[in-house]
XYZ file of C-alpha atoms in Angstrom:
323
model
C 66.679 172.244 79.810
C 66.220 173.864 83.224
C 65.448 171.203 85.842
C 62.442 173.057 87.277
C 61.062 173.704 83.786
C 61.467 170.025 82.900
C 59.576 168.974 86.041
C 56.890 171.579 85.322
C 56.406 170.243 81.789
C 56.265 166.633 83.027
C 53.308 167.594 85.201
C 51.471 170.095 83.017
C 51.686 168.410 79.597
C 49.908 165.155 80.647
C 47.473 167.185 82.756
C 46.786 169.552 79.854
C 46.258 166.603 77.523
C 43.754 165.107 79.953
C 41.815 168.368 80.251
C 41.792 168.770 76.475
C 40.453 165.236 75.938
C 37.709 165.773 78.512
C 36.663 168.983 76.746
C 36.951 167.417 73.282
C 34.761 164.421 74.118
C 32.201 166.590 75.911
C 31.807 169.083 73.069
C 31.726 166.325 70.428
C 28.748 164.619 72.085
C 25.222 165.534 71.069
C 22.651 166.217 73.837
C 21.263 162.727 73.201
C 24.697 161.152 73.642
C 25.267 163.107 76.859
C 21.962 161.829 78.240
C 22.844 158.310 77.177
C 26.210 158.565 78.952
C 24.516 159.778 82.141
C 22.134 156.815 81.942
C 25.088 154.405 81.790
C 26.372 155.931 85.019
C 23.015 155.607 86.770
C 22.329 152.056 85.525
C 25.817 150.621 86.170
C 26.126 147.676 88.552
C 28.426 149.157 91.189
C 28.683 145.818 92.977
C 31.035 144.665 90.216
C 32.898 147.966 90.504
C 33.394 147.390 94.242
C 34.699 143.862 93.630
C 37.051 145.271 90.999
C 38.473 147.753 93.507
C 38.911 145.025 96.146
C 40.874 142.906 93.648
C 43.066 145.907 92.881
C 43.780 146.482 96.584
C 44.590 142.782 96.984
C 47.201 143.155 94.229
C 48.774 146.013 96.216
C 49.008 143.784 99.297
C 50.768 141.070 97.295
C 53.048 143.747 95.807
C 53.930 144.797 99.367
C 54.777 141.185 100.233
C 56.790 140.717 97.040
C 58.861 143.779 97.916
C 60.358 141.889 100.854
C 61.704 139.252 98.476
C 63.851 141.986 96.934
C 64.857 143.534 100.246
C 65.850 140.296 102.008
C 69.065 139.732 99.966
C 70.097 143.251 101.028
C 69.715 142.288 104.677
C 66.362 143.923 105.466
C 63.097 142.417 106.685
C 60.424 145.107 106.675
C 56.867 145.013 108.030
C 54.192 144.156 105.487
C 51.994 146.991 106.811
C 54.732 149.555 106.224
C 55.348 148.211 102.735
C 51.648 148.463 101.909
C 51.351 151.996 103.258
C 54.497 153.063 101.384
C 52.969 151.710 98.166
C 49.655 153.453 98.915
C 51.460 156.770 99.412
C 53.357 156.192 96.158
C 50.144 155.698 94.171
C 48.710 158.821 95.764
C 51.768 160.888 94.809
C 51.690 159.638 91.220
C 48.241 161.177 90.738
C 49.672 164.662 91.162
C 53.320 164.283 90.077
C 54.054 161.498 87.556
C 56.850 159.120 88.607
C 57.186 160.743 92.055
C 55.743 157.635 93.704
C 58.961 155.652 93.323
C 60.865 158.307 95.259
C 58.209 158.607 97.968
C 58.175 154.811 98.470
C 61.909 154.770 99.093
C 61.648 157.776 101.439
C 58.915 156.101 103.525
C 60.948 152.904 103.859
C 64.062 154.900 104.742
C 62.203 156.800 107.457
C 60.202 154.001 109.056
C 62.212 150.829 108.314
C 65.768 152.249 108.193
C 66.327 150.970 104.669
C 68.788 153.372 102.997
C 67.109 155.403 100.260
C 69.493 154.246 97.521
C 68.932 150.556 98.268
C 65.172 150.895 98.571
C 64.979 152.915 95.381
C 67.090 150.320 93.570
C 64.626 147.559 94.432
C 61.751 149.732 93.207
C 63.473 150.301 89.845
C 64.034 146.554 89.540
C 60.367 145.998 90.328
C 59.354 148.457 87.612
C 61.451 146.541 85.111
C 59.496 143.383 85.944
C 56.199 145.280 85.599
C 57.296 146.579 82.200
C 58.148 143.055 81.058
C 54.720 141.763 82.140
C 53.000 144.691 80.407
C 54.906 143.938 77.203
C 53.935 140.252 77.449
C 50.253 141.216 77.803
C 50.674 143.588 74.855
C 52.077 140.826 72.649
C 49.282 138.448 73.709
C 46.657 141.095 72.956
C 48.135 141.848 69.519
C 48.248 138.163 68.630
C 44.659 137.508 69.736
C 43.161 140.538 67.984
C 45.667 140.931 65.132
C 43.134 140.578 62.288
C 40.751 143.230 63.622
C 43.527 145.672 64.492
C 45.256 145.119 61.152
C 42.059 145.843 59.211
C 41.366 148.884 61.370
C 44.839 150.317 60.722
C 44.664 149.677 56.966
C 41.258 151.350 56.725
C 42.445 154.549 58.407
C 46.140 154.846 57.616
C 47.464 154.851 54.022
C 49.914 152.072 53.179
C 52.674 154.555 52.319
C 52.296 156.137 55.778
C 52.826 152.720 57.402
C 55.994 152.214 55.361
C 57.230 155.640 56.429
C 56.449 154.794 60.058
C 58.333 151.482 59.849
C 61.281 153.213 58.175
C 61.273 155.860 60.914
C 61.311 153.176 63.617
C 64.209 151.433 61.855
C 66.211 154.669 61.588
C 65.596 155.500 65.246
C 66.576 151.943 66.190
C 69.927 152.503 64.474
C 70.583 156.103 65.543
C 69.886 155.712 69.277
C 72.416 152.897 69.858
C 74.967 154.807 67.721
C 74.347 157.939 69.775
C 74.797 156.035 73.041
C 78.067 154.487 71.838
C 79.719 157.549 70.305
C 78.251 160.697 71.887
C 80.008 162.406 74.820
C 77.142 164.750 75.770
C 75.625 165.099 79.249
C 72.364 163.623 77.974
C 74.201 160.569 76.719
C 75.928 160.086 80.073
C 72.537 160.124 81.759
C 71.255 157.585 79.228
C 74.209 155.304 79.945
C 73.627 155.608 83.699
C 69.972 154.732 83.132
C 70.869 151.683 81.030
C 73.425 150.561 83.625
C 70.737 150.912 86.292
C 68.352 148.770 84.243
C 71.065 146.162 83.768
C 71.842 146.060 87.494
C 68.143 145.833 88.284
C 67.663 142.883 85.966
C 70.698 141.054 87.360
C 69.549 141.675 90.937
C 66.360 139.798 90.064
C 68.279 136.963 88.414
C 70.485 136.517 91.489
C 67.562 136.586 93.920
C 67.364 133.572 96.238
C 63.589 133.094 95.936
C 63.143 133.714 92.229
C 60.274 131.232 91.820
C 58.251 132.907 94.570
C 58.997 136.326 93.114
C 57.840 135.248 89.647
C 54.710 133.564 91.037
C 53.724 136.676 93.003
C 54.410 138.892 89.984
C 52.135 136.673 87.902
C 49.424 136.847 90.583
C 49.695 140.651 90.743
C 49.179 141.064 87.008
C 46.477 138.408 86.920
C 44.633 140.375 89.604
C 45.036 143.557 87.551
C 43.446 141.839 84.563
C 40.756 140.162 86.683
C 39.953 143.522 88.287
C 39.538 145.086 84.849
C 37.455 142.178 83.543
C 35.212 142.351 86.618
C 34.669 146.075 86.032
C 33.569 145.276 82.469
C 30.609 143.379 83.950
C 29.237 146.615 85.429
C 27.686 147.631 82.078
C 25.638 145.306 79.844
C 27.358 146.740 76.745
C 30.869 145.917 77.986
C 30.027 142.674 79.792
C 29.713 140.745 76.530
C 33.121 141.523 75.040
C 35.463 138.509 74.610
C 38.590 138.023 76.702
C 40.845 139.016 73.780
C 39.202 142.423 73.555
C 39.352 142.751 77.334
C 43.111 142.086 77.316
C 43.864 144.677 74.650
C 41.647 147.270 76.369
C 43.425 146.470 79.639
C 46.814 147.004 77.979
C 45.777 150.337 76.466
C 44.453 151.499 79.830
C 47.650 150.404 81.580
C 49.779 152.493 79.214
C 47.665 155.613 79.786
C 47.976 155.217 83.561
C 51.719 154.550 83.394
C 52.636 157.528 81.226
C 50.224 160.268 82.365
C 48.877 161.672 85.634
C 47.376 158.281 86.548
C 45.252 158.407 83.397
C 43.406 161.673 84.136
C 41.238 162.371 81.091
C 43.304 160.022 78.942
C 41.991 156.771 80.442
C 38.280 157.339 79.569
C 39.270 158.618 76.113
C 41.488 155.574 75.544
C 38.738 153.196 76.678
C 36.230 154.834 74.359
C 38.671 154.697 71.459
C 39.776 151.085 71.796
C 36.302 149.705 72.618
C 34.798 151.517 69.626
C 37.105 149.508 67.362
C 35.464 146.349 68.710
C 31.883 147.524 68.240
C 31.106 149.151 71.601
C 29.307 152.484 71.245
C 31.422 155.485 72.194
C 29.103 156.655 74.967
C 29.352 153.264 76.709
C 33.143 153.306 76.345
C 33.412 156.790 77.847
C 31.089 155.909 80.744
C 32.987 152.674 81.431
C 36.332 154.504 81.369
C 35.171 157.101 83.870
C 33.559 154.505 86.167
C 36.782 152.468 86.316
C 39.056 155.483 86.630
C 37.038 157.299 89.322
C 36.556 154.146 91.429
C 40.257 153.264 91.359
C 41.492 156.809 91.907
C 39.055 157.215 94.807
C 40.434 154.095 96.485
C 44.009 155.275 95.859
C 43.286 158.664 97.421
C 41.498 157.053 100.383
C 44.234 154.522 101.169
C 46.968 157.052 100.418
C 45.609 159.599 102.898
C 44.935 156.908 105.531
C 48.522 155.687 105.098
C 49.959 159.190 105.485
C 48.028 159.559 108.746
C 48.752 156.076 110.120
C 52.437 155.773 109.223
C 53.713 157.921 112.125
C 51.130 156.385 114.486
C 51.905 152.780 113.576
C 55.644 153.426 113.756
C 55.808 155.050 117.175
C 58.920 153.848 119.056
C 56.798 151.505 121.190
C 55.293 149.918 118.065
C 58.632 149.354 116.310
C 60.249 147.375 119.115
């Protein structure tokens, strides 16, 4: 596939999906439901929303500090402020171009801290591997806690034969992909092998890190702050404030996946929140309102700190400030 076309599709498909979901939810609501949703917005406790955003920003600061643990073995000691601003720019870029933030982070560090792009980018990939592992751990915890409800929900809506077909399909894919990687000589396969090698190197770079305990502790704090930020936001609406921690974890996981694999969750995050919370007895209008409140507040802070960082980076890193 043409490289420019591939990049175009990576941007437009998630964006198109988000727009479609916004339209679909809007047109499916009755006038009464639309009024009810508006009331949730007006009655929300935005103090909890503000605390949620602060907790999220705090996690970014710790992420900036943790980054130095990965850079130190490579011989670099970067300024915490530059790390934080690089991360802020990365989150800003990801809103418009999915996965572009990793590249922009490495570029910022290369420009202002003289860390070669390849080395900086390598640490970011390693960091993403750790984030993926933590997300998978939260996913497993959520599935274990709410297994009964989710199992009943799936059985009620999906025929048993369809589940068997799905499991068989997963098994076949699980066999075919490794066979393809081992035996195929195509360009796509070479890229897959390079990707897998990169993942392997990233994992081993973490295992050989001098301050592994500190790195793990900070990673745990980062993801705990993510969850605490989400749980705090739940308190902004009476309808969502009463849900148990198990439901909160699974809703947090679903939201994290939508943010990770789309344009920062545009359109998909509110729809996902409405869908998952409905399973646990929260009315759809409350779920939609909660999803938009969380998404807009976090995206607003990302845009604000991202723009401030773009402006301050050259000012903070004037030659007189770097000596």
